[in-house]
Amino acid sequence: MSREPYPEVSVPRPFPRARLRSTAAVFTTMSALAATSLGTGPSAAEADSAAPCALTRTDAHHSEGLDTWNAAYPRPARALDAVMVFLSFPDAHPLTTPQELTADHFPATTRFFERASYGRFTLRPHPLRHWIQMPRPSTAYDIQRDWSPEHRAAYLRDALAVADPRVDFSRYDVVYFVADPDAPGVDSDATKVVNLTSPMRADGTDLRRVVTVFEQHPPDRLVLAHETGHVFDLPDLYQPPAPPLPPRRPPPASAP
Ligand SMILES: [Zn+2]
């Protein structure tokens, strides 16, 4: 692995957690996959690229263009392998087991992708069986939905360092770093994909993105499928909410 600092670009989830639990979120998750699954098969891709109404790829992040595939992303047109690394912290003793957290997400997530791809894509989970302890307390990373690049980089750097001796990262297409949901510094709203502008290097392979999972137990079951979709370059197909209004001030006291 590389020890250099690596800047990264995150793909923030524009909806607060409550919105992701809504029916609308189910629809957008599936419509995002459906849009891209049109282009997953070779014959479909050729047909799409010839169609006059097919969207063309642009420079936009997660472009919806179907004429080509962005080779920087794994293409879910075959079985892909996902490793789940379970991270504990010295300031908390886990109240769950890796097996319980695996069952929170699988096989449900695999079934979702099988349905959404009409059977063309299988996501194969490879969960580690034991917790791996991070070197610093959970509160040291200031984990939050829009956490600082420095704290996030420290988290990823430490996670990769402790996992690397136990995981051959060259075998996997998707990496889930799953944090102890009961550690005091873990914020369940922080689950997301981190896209690295400079890949992390491990086991002779480049890690370009990681899904950092901070879900509670039991979790929001839609979130892992949604974030995994971003690993396959699927865009968010919903309107981000308007920024919150500033707090209302009480009216000024009237003069007596
Ligand atoms: Zn998203």
Tab-separated table of C-alpha atoms and ligand atoms in Angstrom:
chain	number	residue	atom	x	y	z
A	1	MET	CA	0.000	0.000	0.000
A	2	SER	CA	1.004	3.574	-0.450
A	3	ARG	CA	1.680	5.761	2.532
A	4	GLU	CA	1.451	9.055	0.715
A	5	PRO	CA	-1.444	11.310	1.513
A	6	TYR	CA	-4.105	10.961	-1.126
A	7	PRO	CA	-6.669	13.604	-1.824
A	8	GLU	CA	-10.058	12.266	-2.636
A	9	VAL	CA	-13.310	13.428	-4.040
A	10	SER	CA	-16.359	12.163	-2.283
A	11	VAL	CA	-19.786	11.740	-3.719
A	12	PRO	CA	-21.944	13.143	-0.993
A	13	ARG	CA	-25.383	11.725	-0.583
A	14	PRO	CA	-27.516	14.791	-1.039
A	15	PHE	CA	-30.472	13.410	0.851
A	16	PRO	CA	-30.533	13.176	4.594
A	17	ARG	CA	-31.087	9.685	5.875
A	18	ALA	CA	-34.809	10.138	6.405
A	19	ARG	CA	-35.329	10.848	2.734
A	20	LEU	CA	-33.477	7.702	1.699
A	21	ARG	CA	-35.963	5.669	3.655
A	22	SER	CA	-38.797	7.022	1.542
A	23	THR	CA	-40.563	5.262	-1.273
A	24	ALA	CA	-39.173	7.846	-3.643
A	25	ALA	CA	-35.684	6.703	-2.758
A	26	VAL	CA	-36.557	3.125	-3.667
A	27	PHE	CA	-37.754	4.303	-7.027
A	28	THR	CA	-34.707	6.414	-7.740
A	29	THR	CA	-32.338	3.672	-6.671
A	30	MET	CA	-33.953	1.282	-9.090
A	31	SER	CA	-34.333	3.786	-11.891
A	32	ALA	CA	-30.656	4.614	-11.594
A	33	LEU	CA	-29.759	0.980	-12.057
A	34	ALA	CA	-32.276	0.453	-14.832
A	35	ALA	CA	-30.853	3.370	-16.762
A	36	THR	CA	-27.390	1.912	-16.780
A	37	SER	CA	-28.372	-1.723	-17.076
A	38	LEU	CA	-29.673	-0.904	-20.529
A	39	GLY	CA	-26.078	-0.744	-21.602
A	40	THR	CA	-24.565	-3.633	-19.696
A	41	GLY	CA	-24.695	-6.344	-22.333
A	42	PRO	CA	-22.480	-6.170	-25.419
A	43	SER	CA	-25.388	-6.421	-27.812
A	44	ALA	CA	-27.387	-3.848	-25.899
A	45	ALA	CA	-24.437	-1.464	-25.836
A	46	GLU	CA	-23.991	-1.712	-29.585
A	47	ALA	CA	-27.678	-1.212	-30.172
A	48	ASP	CA	-27.761	1.757	-27.791
A	49	SER	CA	-24.781	3.438	-29.373
A	50	ALA	CA	-26.467	3.198	-32.748
A	51	ALA	CA	-29.747	4.583	-31.511
A	52	PRO	CA	-30.174	8.251	-32.316
A	53	CYS	CA	-31.709	9.013	-28.930
A	54	ALA	CA	-28.997	7.293	-26.867
A	55	LEU	CA	-27.357	9.642	-24.402
A	56	THR	CA	-23.687	10.190	-25.097
A	57	ARG	CA	-21.122	10.164	-22.341
A	58	THR	CA	-19.971	13.536	-21.065
A	59	ASP	CA	-17.269	14.662	-18.683
A	60	ALA	CA	-19.818	14.875	-15.878
A	61	HIS	CA	-19.128	12.682	-12.887
A	62	HIS	CA	-21.357	9.612	-13.207
A	63	SER	CA	-22.368	10.629	-16.711
A	64	GLU	CA	-25.514	8.911	-17.886
A	65	GLY	CA	-24.078	8.376	-21.367
A	66	LEU	CA	-24.752	4.908	-22.689
A	67	ASP	CA	-22.582	5.011	-25.798
A	68	THR	CA	-19.457	3.918	-23.913
A	69	TRP	CA	-18.454	2.554	-20.518
A	70	ASN	CA	-16.133	4.463	-18.205
A	71	ALA	CA	-13.422	1.855	-17.774
A	72	ALA	CA	-12.391	3.370	-14.438
A	73	TYR	CA	-15.472	1.673	-12.953
A	74	PRO	CA	-16.186	-2.049	-12.655
A	75	ARG	CA	-18.892	-3.033	-15.092
A	76	PRO	CA	-21.728	-5.018	-13.512
A	77	ALA	CA	-22.251	-7.253	-16.511
A	78	ARG	CA	-20.854	-10.341	-14.804
A	79	ALA	CA	-20.355	-11.621	-11.287
A	80	LEU	CA	-18.280	-9.210	-9.189
A	81	ASP	CA	-16.645	-9.832	-5.828
A	82	ALA	CA	-17.048	-7.578	-2.821
A	83	VAL	CA	-14.985	-7.814	0.349
A	84	MET	CA	-16.462	-6.683	3.660
A	85	VAL	CA	-13.896	-5.566	6.217
A	86	PHE	CA	-15.239	-5.052	9.759
A	87	LEU	CA	-13.520	-2.319	11.709
A	88	SER	CA	-13.688	-1.990	15.478
A	89	PHE	CA	-12.151	0.740	17.599
A	90	PRO	CA	-10.208	0.785	20.851
A	91	ASP	CA	-12.883	2.974	22.502
A	92	ALA	CA	-15.716	0.452	22.076
A	93	HIS	CA	-16.325	-3.246	22.368
A	94	PRO	CA	-18.552	-4.341	19.452
A	95	LEU	CA	-22.069	-5.377	20.434
A	96	THR	CA	-22.627	-7.137	17.111
A	97	THR	CA	-20.726	-9.786	15.202
A	98	PRO	CA	-19.449	-9.543	11.628
A	99	GLN	CA	-21.877	-12.351	10.817
A	100	GLU	CA	-24.825	-10.300	12.072
A	101	LEU	CA	-23.732	-7.233	10.127
A	102	THR	CA	-23.213	-9.317	6.998
A	103	ALA	CA	-26.764	-10.621	7.336
A	104	ASP	CA	-27.981	-7.017	7.575
A	105	HIS	CA	-26.964	-6.504	3.937
A	106	PHE	CA	-26.676	-9.912	2.295
A	107	PRO	CA	-28.213	-11.668	0.521
A	108	ALA	CA	-30.650	-8.736	0.269
A	109	THR	CA	-28.255	-6.523	-1.683
A	110	THR	CA	-27.307	-9.335	-4.055
A	111	ARG	CA	-30.972	-10.084	-4.654
A	112	PHE	CA	-31.663	-6.438	-5.376
A	113	PHE	CA	-29.027	-6.309	-8.098
A	114	GLU	CA	-30.104	-9.636	-9.538
A	115	ARG	CA	-33.667	-8.355	-9.866
A	116	ALA	CA	-32.681	-4.940	-11.138
A	117	SER	CA	-30.320	-6.374	-13.770
A	118	TYR	CA	-32.798	-9.049	-14.868
A	119	GLY	CA	-30.399	-11.714	-13.673
A	120	ARG	CA	-27.351	-10.459	-15.522
A	121	PHE	CA	-25.374	-9.259	-12.533
A	122	THR	CA	-24.423	-11.076	-9.352
A	123	LEU	CA	-22.712	-9.318	-6.464
A	124	ARG	CA	-20.776	-11.926	-4.471
A	125	PRO	CA	-20.036	-10.858	-0.885
A	126	HIS	CA	-16.850	-12.016	0.834
A	127	PRO	CA	-17.227	-10.993	4.480
A	128	LEU	CA	-14.299	-11.331	6.833
A	129	ARG	CA	-15.184	-13.352	9.898
A	130	HIS	CA	-13.521	-11.230	12.566
A	131	TRP	CA	-13.294	-7.630	13.661
A	132	ILE	CA	-10.089	-5.795	12.829
A	133	GLN	CA	-9.223	-3.057	15.286
A	134	MET	CA	-8.358	0.416	14.105
A	135	PRO	CA	-5.364	2.097	15.761
A	136	ARG	CA	-7.276	5.130	16.997
A	137	PRO	CA	-10.558	5.670	18.869
A	138	SER	CA	-13.689	6.078	16.755
A	139	THR	CA	-14.042	9.648	17.971
A	140	ALA	CA	-10.599	10.549	16.623
A	141	TYR	CA	-11.799	10.554	13.004
A	142	ASP	CA	-14.664	13.039	13.408
A	143	ILE	CA	-16.870	10.803	11.265
A	144	GLN	CA	-19.849	12.650	9.814
A	145	ARG	CA	-21.815	12.956	6.629
A	146	ASP	CA	-19.632	15.693	5.198
A	147	TRP	CA	-16.470	15.028	7.105
A	148	SER	CA	-13.219	16.762	6.445
A	149	PRO	CA	-10.900	15.368	3.762
A	150	GLU	CA	-8.122	15.108	6.330
A	151	HIS	CA	-10.118	13.027	8.798
A	152	ARG	CA	-11.535	10.874	6.048
A	153	ALA	CA	-8.084	10.291	4.576
A	154	ALA	CA	-6.813	9.314	8.023
A	155	TYR	CA	-9.688	6.857	8.414
A	156	LEU	CA	-9.066	5.257	5.028
A	157	ARG	CA	-5.323	5.154	5.557
A	158	ASP	CA	-5.692	3.460	8.951
A	159	ALA	CA	-8.354	1.066	7.674
A	160	LEU	CA	-6.255	-0.023	4.748
A	161	ALA	CA	-3.179	-0.411	6.938
A	162	VAL	CA	-4.914	-2.729	9.426
A	163	ALA	CA	-6.798	-4.666	6.743
A	164	ASP	CA	-3.984	-5.121	4.259
A	165	PRO	CA	-2.286	-8.018	6.110
A	166	ARG	CA	-5.633	-9.866	6.190
A	167	VAL	CA	-7.054	-9.072	2.757
A	168	ASP	CA	-5.757	-9.631	-0.766
A	169	PHE	CA	-7.339	-6.549	-2.306
A	170	SER	CA	-6.382	-7.644	-5.811
A	171	ARG	CA	-9.175	-10.233	-5.651
A	172	TYR	CA	-12.053	-7.820	-5.213
A	173	ASP	CA	-14.006	-5.406	-7.373
A	174	VAL	CA	-15.808	-3.711	-4.468
A	175	VAL	CA	-14.480	-2.843	-1.003
A	176	TYR	CA	-16.753	-2.237	1.986
A	177	PHE	CA	-15.182	-0.860	5.149
A	178	VAL	CA	-17.865	-1.594	7.746
A	179	ALA	CA	-17.475	0.262	11.036
A	180	ASP	CA	-18.701	-0.965	14.405
A	181	PRO	CA	-22.165	0.634	14.511
A	182	ASP	CA	-22.055	0.988	18.286
A	183	ALA	CA	-18.749	2.817	18.532
A	184	PRO	CA	-19.374	6.305	19.928
A	185	GLY	CA	-17.794	8.189	17.018
A	186	VAL	CA	-19.701	6.367	14.278
A	187	ASP	CA	-22.388	8.407	12.511
A	188	SER	CA	-24.796	6.288	10.473
A	189	ASP	CA	-25.488	9.222	8.173
A	190	ALA	CA	-21.893	9.084	6.909
A	191	THR	CA	-22.228	5.949	4.777
A	192	LYS	CA	-21.075	6.788	1.270
A	193	VAL	CA	-18.678	6.023	-1.532
A	194	VAL	CA	-15.327	7.730	-1.367
A	195	ASN	CA	-13.788	8.191	-4.799
A	196	LEU	CA	-10.052	8.670	-4.621
A	197	THR	CA	-8.446	11.082	-7.036
A	198	SER	CA	-5.162	9.345	-6.253
A	199	PRO	CA	-5.833	5.628	-5.827
A	200	MET	CA	-4.662	3.800	-2.746
A	201	ARG	CA	-2.275	1.011	-3.621
A	202	ALA	CA	-2.580	-2.424	-2.024
A	203	ASP	CA	-1.579	-5.897	-3.138
A	204	GLY	CA	-0.468	-4.643	-6.527
A	205	THR	CA	-3.821	-3.129	-7.333
A	206	ASP	CA	-5.242	0.376	-7.316
A	207	LEU	CA	-8.146	1.048	-4.994
A	208	ARG	CA	-10.025	3.830	-6.731
A	209	ARG	CA	-13.036	3.894	-4.438
A	210	VAL	CA	-14.253	2.457	-1.178
A	211	VAL	CA	-17.709	2.186	0.349
A	212	THR	CA	-17.439	3.387	3.933
A	213	VAL	CA	-20.335	1.782	5.811
A	214	PHE	CA	-21.487	3.296	9.100
A	215	GLU	CA	-24.989	1.827	9.173
A	216	GLN	CA	-26.776	1.052	12.395
A	217	HIS	CA	-27.834	-2.473	13.284
A	218	PRO	CA	-30.388	-3.109	11.930
A	219	PRO	CA	-29.492	-0.812	9.013
A	220	ASP	CA	-31.296	1.220	6.435
A	221	ARG	CA	-31.419	-1.616	3.924
A	222	LEU	CA	-31.608	0.621	0.876
A	223	VAL	CA	-28.353	2.374	1.514
A	224	LEU	CA	-25.851	-0.330	0.627
A	225	ALA	CA	-27.470	-1.025	-2.748
A	226	HIS	CA	-27.602	2.706	-3.450
A	227	GLU	CA	-23.956	3.322	-2.596
A	228	THR	CA	-22.845	0.175	-4.399
A	229	GLY	CA	-24.571	1.551	-7.489
A	230	HIS	CA	-22.176	4.499	-7.387
A	231	VAL	CA	-19.284	2.004	-7.466
A	232	PHE	CA	-20.682	1.031	-10.871
A	233	ASP	CA	-20.821	4.683	-11.978
A	234	LEU	CA	-24.572	5.012	-11.505
A	235	PRO	CA	-25.671	8.600	-10.908
A	236	ASP	CA	-28.067	9.991	-8.380
A	237	LEU	CA	-31.293	10.538	-10.295
A	238	TYR	CA	-33.104	12.744	-7.885
A	239	GLN	CA	-33.316	16.397	-7.098
A	240	PRO	CA	-31.218	17.371	-4.109
A	241	PRO	CA	-33.302	19.100	-1.486
A	242	ALA	CA	-33.135	22.844	-1.076
A	243	PRO	CA	-30.659	23.976	1.565
A	244	PRO	CA	-32.224	24.384	4.988
A	245	LEU	CA	-33.693	27.725	5.801
A	246	PRO	CA	-31.857	29.812	8.398
A	247	PRO	CA	-33.378	29.650	11.861
A	248	ARG	CA	-36.205	32.091	12.326
A	249	ARG	CA	-35.458	34.946	14.632
A	250	PRO	CA	-38.117	36.103	17.024
A	251	PRO	CA	-39.634	39.424	15.983
A	252	PRO	CA	-37.951	42.401	17.589
A	253	ALA	CA	-39.567	43.511	20.762
A	254	SER	CA	-41.855	46.430	20.150
A	255	ALA	CA	-41.213	49.643	21.955
A	256	PRO	CA	-43.481	50.198	24.928
B	1	ZN	ZN	-26.119	8.682	-4.105
